[in-house]
Amino acid sequence: MRAPFNALVIPFYRAPGAPTLYCVLLRADAGFWQWVAGGGEDSETPAETAVRETREETGIEGPPYALQSQARVPVSAFAARDEWPDDLYVIPEYHFAVEASAPEAQLSAEHTACEWLRYDEAFSRLRFQSNQTALWELAERLSRDELVLA
């Protein structure tokens, strides 16, 4: 069963002496750019969901880094809405980042394209402010070397 929460994950790549790159994904069903996103299955924790969704949507594997930023998403945005209680109006979206070993991704059918972009380019592509906020936080944490494993 689809758990009533969402995980948002920013895949990123750091090469020595080069700017950090962030992998933005173009949704096949809606035509907008975003990060990896998906819901928990059964008893998964948000961090477990982040790892699974990143692997399924991009082929990238690695431990998730926790971000403080979070969002709330209306239940009307999810097909699983009918499985959830009638008095549930919004679900939490937990934010994470996963470091890639190379700027490469193997896309699932959920996405038609991906691009590895520098901060400003990635920021301007994103549709949702919650995605932009998560990117800002990750960039700040990277600049201060303050990543925290989830």
PDB file of C-alpha atoms in Angstrom:
ATOM      1  CA  MET A   1       0.000   0.000   0.000  1.00  0.00           C
ATOM      2  CA  ARG A   2       1.156   3.544  -0.760  1.00  0.00           C
ATOM      3  CA  ALA A   3       2.145   5.271   2.472  1.00  0.00           C
ATOM      4  CA  PRO A   4       0.831   8.821   2.993  1.00  0.00           C
ATOM      5  CA  PHE A   5       4.162  10.628   2.584  1.00  0.00           C
ATOM      6  CA  ASN A   6       6.469  11.561  -0.262  1.00  0.00           C
ATOM      7  CA  ALA A   7      10.256  11.543  -0.570  1.00  0.00           C
ATOM      8  CA  LEU A   8      12.039  14.106  -2.727  1.00  0.00           C
ATOM      9  CA  VAL A   9      15.667  13.336  -3.632  1.00  0.00           C
ATOM     10  CA  ILE A  10      18.311  15.476  -5.320  1.00  0.00           C
ATOM     11  CA  PRO A  11      20.945  13.424  -7.159  1.00  0.00           C
ATOM     12  CA  PHE A  12      24.212  15.383  -7.274  1.00  0.00           C
ATOM     13  CA  TYR A  13      27.772  14.882  -8.509  1.00  0.00           C
ATOM     14  CA  ARG A  14      30.989  16.480  -7.273  1.00  0.00           C
ATOM     15  CA  ALA A  15      34.194  16.364  -9.304  1.00  0.00           C
ATOM     16  CA  PRO A  16      37.399  17.799  -7.846  1.00  0.00           C
ATOM     17  CA  GLY A  17      37.962  21.378  -8.973  1.00  0.00           C
ATOM     18  CA  ALA A  18      34.618  21.585 -10.789  1.00  0.00           C
ATOM     19  CA  PRO A  19      31.176  22.948  -9.885  1.00  0.00           C
ATOM     20  CA  THR A  20      28.685  20.536  -8.353  1.00  0.00           C
ATOM     21  CA  LEU A  21      26.149  19.196 -10.842  1.00  0.00           C
ATOM     22  CA  TYR A  22      22.528  18.377 -10.009  1.00  0.00           C
ATOM     23  CA  CYS A  23      20.406  15.889 -11.960  1.00  0.00           C
ATOM     24  CA  VAL A  24      17.000  17.340 -12.891  1.00  0.00           C
ATOM     25  CA  LEU A  25      14.403  15.033 -14.419  1.00  0.00           C
ATOM     26  CA  LEU A  26      11.669  15.767 -16.955  1.00  0.00           C
ATOM     27  CA  ARG A  27       8.416  14.034 -15.990  1.00  0.00           C
ATOM     28  CA  ALA A  28       6.921  11.947 -18.780  1.00  0.00           C
ATOM     29  CA  ASP A  29       3.310  12.482 -17.688  1.00  0.00           C
ATOM     30  CA  ALA A  30       3.379  16.198 -16.913  1.00  0.00           C
ATOM     31  CA  GLY A  31       6.247  17.786 -18.846  1.00  0.00           C
ATOM     32  CA  PHE A  32       7.932  19.637 -15.996  1.00  0.00           C
ATOM     33  CA  TRP A  33      11.378  19.346 -14.391  1.00  0.00           C
ATOM     34  CA  GLN A  34      11.818  18.112 -10.846  1.00  0.00           C
ATOM     35  CA  TRP A  35      13.939  15.899  -8.607  1.00  0.00           C
ATOM     36  CA  VAL A  36      13.373  12.218  -7.923  1.00  0.00           C
ATOM     37  CA  ALA A  37      10.041  11.934  -6.112  1.00  0.00           C
ATOM     38  CA  GLY A  38       7.900   9.100  -4.882  1.00  0.00           C
ATOM     39  CA  GLY A  39       5.913   7.614  -2.081  1.00  0.00           C
ATOM     40  CA  GLY A  40       6.659   5.072   0.564  1.00  0.00           C
ATOM     41  CA  GLU A  41       5.578   1.499   0.148  1.00  0.00           C
ATOM     42  CA  ASP A  42       4.060  -0.403   3.069  1.00  0.00           C
ATOM     43  CA  SER A  43       6.266   0.140   6.141  1.00  0.00           C
ATOM     44  CA  GLU A  44       9.212   1.918   4.453  1.00  0.00           C
ATOM     45  CA  THR A  45      10.740   4.877   6.229  1.00  0.00           C
ATOM     46  CA  PRO A  46      11.181   8.102   4.256  1.00  0.00           C
ATOM     47  CA  ALA A  47      14.952   7.429   3.989  1.00  0.00           C
ATOM     48  CA  GLU A  48      14.330   3.898   2.665  1.00  0.00           C
ATOM     49  CA  THR A  49      11.884   5.352   0.164  1.00  0.00           C
ATOM     50  CA  ALA A  50      14.504   7.896  -0.944  1.00  0.00           C
ATOM     51  CA  VAL A  51      17.046   5.139  -1.643  1.00  0.00           C
ATOM     52  CA  ARG A  52      14.558   2.948  -3.538  1.00  0.00           C
ATOM     53  CA  GLU A  53      13.044   5.763  -5.583  1.00  0.00           C
ATOM     54  CA  THR A  54      16.480   7.105  -6.570  1.00  0.00           C
ATOM     55  CA  ARG A  55      17.578   3.639  -7.700  1.00  0.00           C
ATOM     56  CA  GLU A  56      14.313   3.004  -9.594  1.00  0.00           C
ATOM     57  CA  GLU A  57      14.133   6.392 -11.325  1.00  0.00           C
ATOM     58  CA  THR A  58      17.836   7.001 -12.088  1.00  0.00           C
ATOM     59  CA  GLY A  59      19.852   3.851 -11.364  1.00  0.00           C
ATOM     60  CA  ILE A  60      21.920   5.896  -8.878  1.00  0.00           C
ATOM     61  CA  GLU A  61      22.705   4.179  -5.599  1.00  0.00           C
ATOM     62  CA  GLY A  62      24.100   5.651  -2.436  1.00  0.00           C
ATOM     63  CA  PRO A  63      23.236   6.579   1.116  1.00  0.00           C
ATOM     64  CA  PRO A  64      20.710   9.383   1.528  1.00  0.00           C
ATOM     65  CA  TYR A  65      21.694  12.676   3.093  1.00  0.00           C
ATOM     66  CA  ALA A  66      18.935  14.284   5.139  1.00  0.00           C
ATOM     67  CA  LEU A  67      17.834  17.830   4.424  1.00  0.00           C
ATOM     68  CA  GLN A  68      15.881  19.981   6.883  1.00  0.00           C
ATOM     69  CA  SER A  69      13.588  21.369   4.229  1.00  0.00           C
ATOM     70  CA  GLN A  70      10.202  19.719   3.881  1.00  0.00           C
ATOM     71  CA  ALA A  71       6.955  20.479   2.152  1.00  0.00           C
ATOM     72  CA  ARG A  72       3.299  19.544   2.367  1.00  0.00           C
ATOM     73  CA  VAL A  73       1.536  18.288  -0.746  1.00  0.00           C
ATOM     74  CA  PRO A  74      -2.244  18.182  -1.272  1.00  0.00           C
ATOM     75  CA  VAL A  75      -3.552  14.604  -1.340  1.00  0.00           C
ATOM     76  CA  SER A  76      -5.371  15.445  -4.576  1.00  0.00           C
ATOM     77  CA  ALA A  77      -1.979  15.178  -6.339  1.00  0.00           C
ATOM     78  CA  PHE A  78      -1.825  11.419  -5.737  1.00  0.00           C
ATOM     79  CA  ALA A  79      -3.622   8.476  -7.289  1.00  0.00           C
ATOM     80  CA  ALA A  80      -3.446   6.728  -3.895  1.00  0.00           C
ATOM     81  CA  ARG A  81      -5.778   9.407  -2.470  1.00  0.00           C
ATOM     82  CA  ASP A  82      -8.669   6.900  -2.435  1.00  0.00           C
ATOM     83  CA  GLU A  83      -6.698   4.574  -0.119  1.00  0.00           C
ATOM     84  CA  TRP A  84      -6.161   7.241   2.531  1.00  0.00           C
ATOM     85  CA  PRO A  85      -8.536   8.538   5.225  1.00  0.00           C
ATOM     86  CA  ASP A  86     -11.114  11.107   4.104  1.00  0.00           C
ATOM     87  CA  ASP A  87      -9.895  13.619   6.686  1.00  0.00           C
ATOM     88  CA  LEU A  88      -6.313  13.606   5.317  1.00  0.00           C
ATOM     89  CA  TYR A  89      -5.764  16.790   3.290  1.00  0.00           C
ATOM     90  CA  VAL A  90      -1.993  17.085   2.889  1.00  0.00           C
ATOM     91  CA  ILE A  91       0.922  14.689   3.227  1.00  0.00           C
ATOM     92  CA  PRO A  92       4.505  15.459   4.243  1.00  0.00           C
ATOM     93  CA  GLU A  93       7.271  15.502   1.664  1.00  0.00           C
ATOM     94  CA  TYR A  94      10.700  14.695   3.151  1.00  0.00           C
ATOM     95  CA  HIS A  95      13.802  15.958   1.357  1.00  0.00           C
ATOM     96  CA  PHE A  96      17.062  14.104   0.762  1.00  0.00           C
ATOM     97  CA  ALA A  97      20.136  14.128  -1.483  1.00  0.00           C
ATOM     98  CA  VAL A  98      22.130  11.241  -2.934  1.00  0.00           C
ATOM     99  CA  GLU A  99      25.637  11.611  -4.332  1.00  0.00           C
ATOM    100  CA  ALA A 100      26.262   9.952  -7.688  1.00  0.00           C
ATOM    101  CA  SER A 101      29.599   8.369  -8.577  1.00  0.00           C
ATOM    102  CA  ALA A 102      29.369   9.847 -12.110  1.00  0.00           C
ATOM    103  CA  PRO A 103      27.087  12.338 -13.869  1.00  0.00           C
ATOM    104  CA  GLU A 104      25.034   9.555 -15.436  1.00  0.00           C
ATOM    105  CA  ALA A 105      21.506   8.254 -14.945  1.00  0.00           C
ATOM    106  CA  GLN A 106      19.454   5.364 -16.303  1.00  0.00           C
ATOM    107  CA  LEU A 107      15.948   6.740 -16.532  1.00  0.00           C
ATOM    108  CA  SER A 108      12.778   4.864 -15.754  1.00  0.00           C
ATOM    109  CA  ALA A 109       9.611   5.343 -17.805  1.00  0.00           C
ATOM    110  CA  GLU A 110       8.579   8.110 -15.369  1.00  0.00           C
ATOM    111  CA  HIS A 111      10.984  10.531 -17.044  1.00  0.00           C
ATOM    112  CA  THR A 112      11.790  11.374 -20.654  1.00  0.00           C
ATOM    113  CA  ALA A 113      15.045  13.235 -20.013  1.00  0.00           C
ATOM    114  CA  CYS A 114      17.554  14.260 -17.395  1.00  0.00           C
ATOM    115  CA  GLU A 115      20.201  16.944 -17.339  1.00  0.00           C
ATOM    116  CA  TRP A 116      23.164  17.411 -15.031  1.00  0.00           C
ATOM    117  CA  LEU A 117      23.211  21.149 -14.381  1.00  0.00           C
ATOM    118  CA  ARG A 118      25.015  23.702 -12.277  1.00  0.00           C
ATOM    119  CA  TYR A 119      23.085  25.323  -9.431  1.00  0.00           C
ATOM    120  CA  ASP A 120      21.655  28.354 -11.273  1.00  0.00           C
ATOM    121  CA  GLU A 121      20.588  26.313 -14.296  1.00  0.00           C
ATOM    122  CA  ALA A 122      18.978  23.623 -12.152  1.00  0.00           C
ATOM    123  CA  PHE A 123      17.220  26.189  -9.948  1.00  0.00           C
ATOM    124  CA  SER A 124      15.625  27.915 -12.938  1.00  0.00           C
ATOM    125  CA  ARG A 125      14.354  24.636 -14.434  1.00  0.00           C
ATOM    126  CA  LEU A 126      12.456  23.526 -11.347  1.00  0.00           C
ATOM    127  CA  ARG A 127       8.701  24.079 -11.284  1.00  0.00           C
ATOM    128  CA  PHE A 128       8.052  23.833  -7.555  1.00  0.00           C
ATOM    129  CA  GLN A 129       9.387  26.145  -4.861  1.00  0.00           C
ATOM    130  CA  SER A 130       9.867  23.148  -2.547  1.00  0.00           C
ATOM    131  CA  ASN A 131      12.320  21.687  -5.099  1.00  0.00           C
ATOM    132  CA  GLN A 132      14.160  25.035  -5.264  1.00  0.00           C
ATOM    133  CA  THR A 133      14.325  25.284  -1.476  1.00  0.00           C
ATOM    134  CA  ALA A 134      15.768  21.782  -1.189  1.00  0.00           C
ATOM    135  CA  LEU A 135      18.389  22.663  -3.829  1.00  0.00           C
ATOM    136  CA  TRP A 136      19.328  25.846  -1.986  1.00  0.00           C
ATOM    137  CA  GLU A 137      19.748  23.922   1.270  1.00  0.00           C
ATOM    138  CA  LEU A 138      21.854  21.212  -0.365  1.00  0.00           C
ATOM    139  CA  ALA A 139      24.131  23.793  -2.010  1.00  0.00           C
ATOM    140  CA  GLU A 140      24.583  25.566   1.341  1.00  0.00           C
ATOM    141  CA  ARG A 141      25.377  22.288   3.100  1.00  0.00           C
ATOM    142  CA  LEU A 142      27.887  21.355   0.391  1.00  0.00           C
ATOM    143  CA  SER A 143      29.594  24.762   0.667  1.00  0.00           C
ATOM    144  CA  ARG A 144      29.967  24.264   4.421  1.00  0.00           C
ATOM    145  CA  ASP A 145      30.771  20.534   4.186  1.00  0.00           C
ATOM    146  CA  GLU A 146      27.792  19.793   6.448  1.00  0.00           C
ATOM    147  CA  LEU A 147      26.060  16.808   4.862  1.00  0.00           C
ATOM    148  CA  VAL A 148      24.319  14.537   7.359  1.00  0.00           C
ATOM    149  CA  LEU A 149      23.439  10.920   6.594  1.00  0.00           C
ATOM    150  CA  ALA A 150      19.777  10.133   7.091  1.00  0.00           C
TER     151      ALA A 150
END
